[in-house]
Amino acid sequence: MLFGIMMGLAASASWAAANVFIARSSRAVGPFRAVVWAQIVGGVALAPIALALDHRPGSIDGGVVAWAAVAGVAAVVAYACLFFSMERGQLTVVVPVMSSWSVIAAGLSIGVLGETLRRTHLLGAGLVITGVLLVSRFSQTDVAAAGPQDPRRARGALLAAVGAAVGFGVLIPAIDRLTPVLGTLGAIPIVFLMDMALGVPLALGGRVDLSFPPREAWAVVAAAGLFETAGFVWISLGASRAPVAIVSPLAGLASAFTVLFAWVVLGERPARMVLLGAAVACAGVVTLAL
């Protein structure tokens, strides 16, 4: 049990660190260039671990192929919006909005995949929605007080955060459908590969620079990919030794850790109601996972 708790907290810490490095790498080399190289690093690092640790009892059929296609499209939307949003917005604002993916994923799991609705689902969804509405509404106070160029960037970041929430809300249940065949860890590098297979041609068609990052930016780009994939490793190890009901809520603390880090270390100071909304949304994410 203690091992599962430690792994859940490690996953949260890893994903919180990934959020910080995603923001830094996106600002250093551009969001689309950063996501491609971060996924290359993360996928290459995770593939041998997945081969060593995963158990894959299922076989490939038409349903698996269909869910793989859904996962690929959702990953393009999710990760492009994630990196774009964090390049332009404050973490204390965009991370709580993106955390609403858990509500979308829960709704999809219940409505489409036939999972059982529990009271904690309703409570958690209500908290997340309330928190996101508070963040969205009162972040406009900061936007209105900003300079002439900042409002457009802030609104773009907020819209991209919503796009990331939708993308991950579809992606996470899709990955869950793939894990019996690809493994809990093995599904992640495959999704990264599909994301690049679909997204890179679109980026090149739009004349986006995807060249190798410069030496001074390489560390933050690599860190984004490594911390993102490390989170999946910790939660997988934790779930193998402890009930998912223990590990999953602790892993859901990543958004709260990110907001706290942005407040304490990065010095972000949004409106008080934005922080209240962020806290409510983060509490909702944990409640959803109970």
Coordinates of C-alpha atoms in Angstrom, one line a residue:
M1 CA 0.0 0.0 0.0
L2 CA 2.8 2.4 1.0
F3 CA 4.6 1.7 -2.3
G4 CA 1.4 2.5 -4.3
I5 CA 1.0 5.8 -2.4
M6 CA 4.6 6.7 -3.1
M7 CA 4.3 5.9 -6.8
G8 CA 1.1 7.9 -7.0
L9 CA 2.8 10.9 -5.5
A10 CA 5.8 10.4 -7.8
A11 CA 3.5 10.4 -10.8
S12 CA 2.0 13.7 -9.7
A13 CA 5.4 15.2 -9.1
S14 CA 6.6 14.0 -12.5
W15 CA 3.6 15.4 -14.4
A16 CA 3.8 18.7 -12.5
A17 CA 7.5 19.0 -13.5
A18 CA 6.5 18.0 -17.1
N19 CA 4.0 20.9 -17.1
V20 CA 6.7 23.4 -16.1
F21 CA 9.2 22.1 -18.7
I22 CA 6.5 22.0 -21.4
A23 CA 5.9 25.7 -20.8
R24 CA 9.7 26.5 -20.9
S25 CA 10.4 24.4 -23.9
S26 CA 7.5 25.8 -25.8
R27 CA 8.6 29.3 -25.1
A28 CA 12.2 28.4 -26.1
V29 CA 11.7 26.7 -29.4
G30 CA 8.0 27.1 -30.2
P31 CA 5.1 24.7 -29.2
F32 CA 5.0 22.4 -32.2
R33 CA 8.7 22.0 -32.4
A34 CA 8.9 21.3 -28.7
V35 CA 6.1 18.7 -28.7
V36 CA 7.7 16.7 -31.5
W37 CA 11.1 16.4 -29.9
A38 CA 9.8 15.9 -26.4
Q39 CA 7.7 13.0 -27.7
I40 CA 10.7 11.5 -29.5
V41 CA 12.8 11.6 -26.3
G42 CA 9.9 10.3 -24.2
G43 CA 8.9 7.5 -26.6
V44 CA 12.5 6.3 -27.1
A45 CA 13.1 6.3 -23.3
L46 CA 9.8 4.5 -22.5
A47 CA 9.8 1.8 -25.2
P48 CA 12.4 -0.5 -23.6
I49 CA 10.8 -0.1 -20.2
A50 CA 7.4 -1.0 -21.6
L51 CA 8.9 -4.2 -23.2
A52 CA 10.3 -5.2 -19.9
L53 CA 7.4 -4.5 -17.6
D54 CA 4.2 -4.7 -19.6
H55 CA 1.8 -7.7 -19.7
R56 CA -0.1 -7.8 -23.0
P57 CA -2.8 -10.6 -23.0
G58 CA -5.0 -9.3 -25.8
S59 CA -4.9 -9.6 -29.6
I60 CA -5.3 -7.0 -32.3
D61 CA -8.8 -6.8 -33.9
G62 CA -10.9 -4.3 -35.7
G63 CA -11.9 -2.6 -32.4
V64 CA -8.3 -2.1 -31.4
V65 CA -7.5 -0.5 -34.8
A66 CA -10.5 1.8 -34.5
W67 CA -9.5 3.0 -31.1
A68 CA -5.9 3.4 -32.2
A69 CA -7.1 5.8 -34.9
V70 CA -9.2 7.7 -32.4
A71 CA -6.2 7.9 -30.1
G72 CA -4.0 9.2 -32.9
V73 CA -6.4 12.1 -33.8
A74 CA -7.1 12.9 -30.2
A75 CA -3.3 13.0 -29.4
V76 CA -2.7 15.5 -32.2
V77 CA -5.4 17.9 -30.7
A78 CA -4.4 17.2 -27.1
Y79 CA -0.6 17.7 -27.3
A80 CA -0.6 20.5 -29.8
C81 CA -3.1 22.5 -27.7
L82 CA -1.2 21.6 -24.5
F83 CA 2.1 23.0 -25.7
F84 CA 0.5 26.0 -27.4
S85 CA -1.5 26.9 -24.3
M86 CA 1.5 26.6 -22.0
E87 CA 3.6 28.7 -24.3
R88 CA 1.1 31.6 -24.1
G89 CA -0.7 31.4 -20.8
Q90 CA 0.0 31.3 -17.1
L91 CA 0.1 27.9 -15.6
T92 CA -2.2 28.9 -12.7
V93 CA -4.8 29.7 -15.4
V94 CA -4.4 27.1 -18.1
V95 CA -3.6 24.0 -16.1
P96 CA -7.0 24.0 -14.1
V97 CA -8.9 24.4 -17.4
M98 CA -7.0 21.6 -19.0
S99 CA -7.7 19.4 -15.9
S100 CA -11.4 19.3 -17.1
W101 CA -10.3 16.5 -19.4
S102 CA -11.2 14.2 -16.5
V103 CA -14.9 15.2 -16.7
I104 CA -14.9 14.5 -20.5
A105 CA -13.1 11.2 -20.0
A106 CA -15.5 10.2 -17.3
G107 CA -18.5 11.1 -19.4
L108 CA -17.1 9.1 -22.3
S109 CA -16.3 6.1 -20.2
I110 CA -19.8 6.1 -18.7
G111 CA -21.9 7.0 -21.8
V112 CA -19.9 5.2 -24.5
L113 CA -17.9 2.4 -22.7
G114 CA -20.7 1.5 -20.3
E115 CA -18.9 2.1 -17.0
T116 CA -20.9 2.6 -13.8
L117 CA -21.7 6.0 -12.6
R118 CA -20.8 6.7 -8.9
R119 CA -21.6 9.6 -6.6
T120 CA -18.0 10.6 -6.6
H121 CA -18.2 11.0 -10.4
L122 CA -21.0 13.5 -10.0
L123 CA -19.3 15.4 -7.2
G124 CA -16.0 15.5 -8.9
A125 CA -17.5 16.6 -12.2
G126 CA -19.4 19.4 -10.4
L127 CA -16.3 20.6 -8.7
V128 CA -14.2 20.6 -11.9
I129 CA -16.8 22.4 -13.9
T130 CA -17.3 25.0 -11.1
G131 CA -13.5 25.6 -10.8
V132 CA -13.1 25.9 -14.6
L133 CA -15.9 28.4 -14.8
L134 CA -14.4 30.4 -12.1
V135 CA -11.0 30.4 -13.8
S136 CA -12.4 31.2 -17.2
R137 CA -14.6 34.1 -15.8
F138 CA -12.2 35.8 -13.5
S139 CA -9.1 35.3 -15.6
Q140 CA -10.7 37.9 -17.9
T141 CA -10.0 40.5 -15.1
D142 CA -6.3 39.9 -15.7
V143 CA -6.8 40.0 -19.5
A144 CA -8.6 43.3 -19.4
A145 CA -5.8 44.9 -17.3
A146 CA -3.0 43.6 -19.6
G147 CA -1.3 45.4 -22.4
P148 CA -2.6 45.6 -26.0
Q149 CA -1.0 42.4 -27.2
D150 CA -1.5 40.3 -24.0
P151 CA -5.3 39.9 -24.1
R152 CA -5.1 38.2 -27.5
R153 CA -2.4 35.8 -26.2
A154 CA -4.2 35.1 -23.0
R155 CA -7.5 34.3 -24.7
G156 CA -5.7 32.1 -27.2
A157 CA -4.0 30.2 -24.4
L158 CA -7.4 29.8 -22.7
L159 CA -9.0 28.4 -25.9
A160 CA -6.1 26.1 -26.4
A161 CA -6.5 24.8 -22.9
V162 CA -10.1 24.0 -23.6
G163 CA -8.9 22.2 -26.8
A164 CA -6.3 20.2 -24.7
A165 CA -9.1 19.2 -22.3
V166 CA -11.2 17.9 -25.1
G167 CA -8.3 16.1 -26.7
F168 CA -7.1 14.4 -23.5
G169 CA -10.7 13.7 -22.5
V170 CA -11.0 11.5 -25.6
L171 CA -7.4 10.2 -25.6
I172 CA -7.3 8.8 -22.1
P173 CA -10.3 6.4 -22.6
A174 CA -8.9 5.5 -26.0
I175 CA -5.6 4.5 -24.4
D176 CA -7.5 2.4 -21.9
R177 CA -9.0 0.4 -24.8
L178 CA -5.5 -0.1 -26.2
T179 CA -3.7 -1.3 -23.1
P180 CA -4.9 -5.0 -23.2
V181 CA -3.0 -5.3 -26.5
L182 CA -0.2 -2.8 -26.3
G183 CA 0.3 -2.8 -22.5
T184 CA -0.2 0.0 -20.0
L185 CA 3.2 1.6 -20.9
G186 CA 3.5 0.3 -24.4
A187 CA 0.4 2.2 -25.5
I188 CA 2.1 5.6 -24.7
P189 CA 5.0 5.4 -27.2
I190 CA 2.6 4.1 -29.9
V191 CA 0.3 7.0 -29.3
F192 CA 3.3 9.4 -29.5
L193 CA 4.3 7.7 -32.8
M194 CA 0.8 8.1 -34.2
D195 CA 0.7 11.7 -33.0
M196 CA 3.8 12.5 -35.0
A197 CA 2.7 10.5 -38.0
L198 CA -0.4 12.6 -38.3
G199 CA 0.8 15.9 -36.9
V200 CA 4.2 16.3 -38.5
P201 CA 2.9 16.4 -42.1
L202 CA 0.4 19.0 -41.0
A203 CA 3.1 21.1 -39.4
L204 CA 5.4 20.8 -42.3
G205 CA 2.6 21.7 -44.7
G206 CA 2.1 24.9 -42.5
R207 CA 5.8 25.6 -42.8
V208 CA 6.4 25.1 -39.1
D209 CA 10.1 24.7 -38.1
L210 CA 10.6 21.2 -36.6
S211 CA 14.4 21.1 -36.8
F212 CA 16.6 19.8 -34.0
P213 CA 16.4 22.2 -31.0
P214 CA 19.5 24.4 -30.3
R215 CA 21.9 23.2 -27.7
E216 CA 20.8 25.8 -25.1
A217 CA 17.2 24.6 -25.4
W218 CA 17.7 20.9 -25.6
A219 CA 17.7 20.3 -21.9
V220 CA 14.3 21.7 -21.3
V221 CA 12.8 19.9 -24.3
A222 CA 14.2 16.6 -23.2
A223 CA 13.1 17.2 -19.6
A224 CA 9.5 17.8 -20.8
G225 CA 9.5 14.4 -22.6
L226 CA 11.2 12.5 -19.8
F227 CA 9.1 13.8 -17.0
E228 CA 5.9 13.2 -19.0
T229 CA 6.7 9.6 -19.6
A230 CA 8.1 9.1 -16.1
G231 CA 4.6 9.8 -14.7
F232 CA 3.2 6.9 -16.7
V233 CA 5.9 4.6 -15.4
W234 CA 5.3 5.5 -11.7
I235 CA 1.5 5.2 -12.0
S236 CA 1.9 1.8 -13.8
L237 CA 4.3 0.5 -11.1
G238 CA 2.0 1.8 -8.3
A239 CA -1.1 0.2 -9.8
S240 CA 0.7 -3.2 -10.1
R241 CA 1.3 -3.2 -6.3
A242 CA -1.7 -1.3 -4.8
P243 CA -5.3 -0.7 -5.6
V244 CA -5.9 1.8 -8.4
A245 CA -8.4 3.5 -6.1
I246 CA -5.4 4.5 -4.0
V247 CA -2.9 5.4 -6.7
S248 CA -5.1 7.3 -9.2
P249 CA -6.3 10.1 -6.9
L250 CA -2.8 10.8 -5.8
A251 CA -1.6 10.9 -9.4
G252 CA -4.4 13.5 -9.9
L253 CA -2.6 15.9 -7.7
A254 CA -0.4 16.9 -10.6
S255 CA -2.5 19.9 -11.5
A256 CA -2.5 21.1 -7.9
F257 CA 1.3 20.7 -7.7
T258 CA 1.7 22.7 -10.9
V259 CA -0.5 25.6 -9.7
L260 CA 1.4 25.6 -6.4
F261 CA 4.8 25.7 -8.1
A262 CA 3.7 28.5 -10.4
W263 CA 2.5 30.5 -7.4
V264 CA 5.5 29.9 -5.2
V265 CA 8.4 29.6 -7.6
L266 CA 7.4 31.3 -10.8
G267 CA 5.7 34.2 -9.0
E268 CA 2.4 34.0 -11.0
R269 CA -0.2 36.2 -9.3
P270 CA -3.6 35.9 -11.0
A271 CA -6.8 37.2 -9.4
R272 CA -7.8 35.6 -6.2
M273 CA -11.0 34.1 -7.7
V274 CA -8.8 32.5 -10.4
L275 CA -6.8 30.8 -7.7
L276 CA -10.0 29.7 -5.9
G277 CA -11.2 28.2 -9.2
A278 CA -7.9 26.4 -9.7
A279 CA -8.2 24.9 -6.2
V280 CA -11.8 23.8 -6.7
A281 CA -10.9 22.3 -10.1
C282 CA -7.9 20.4 -8.7
A283 CA -10.1 19.0 -5.8
G284 CA -12.6 17.9 -8.4
V285 CA -9.9 16.0 -10.4
V286 CA -8.9 14.1 -7.3
T287 CA -12.5 13.4 -6.4
L288 CA -13.3 12.0 -9.9
A289 CA -10.5 9.5 -9.5
L290 CA -11.8 8.1 -6.1

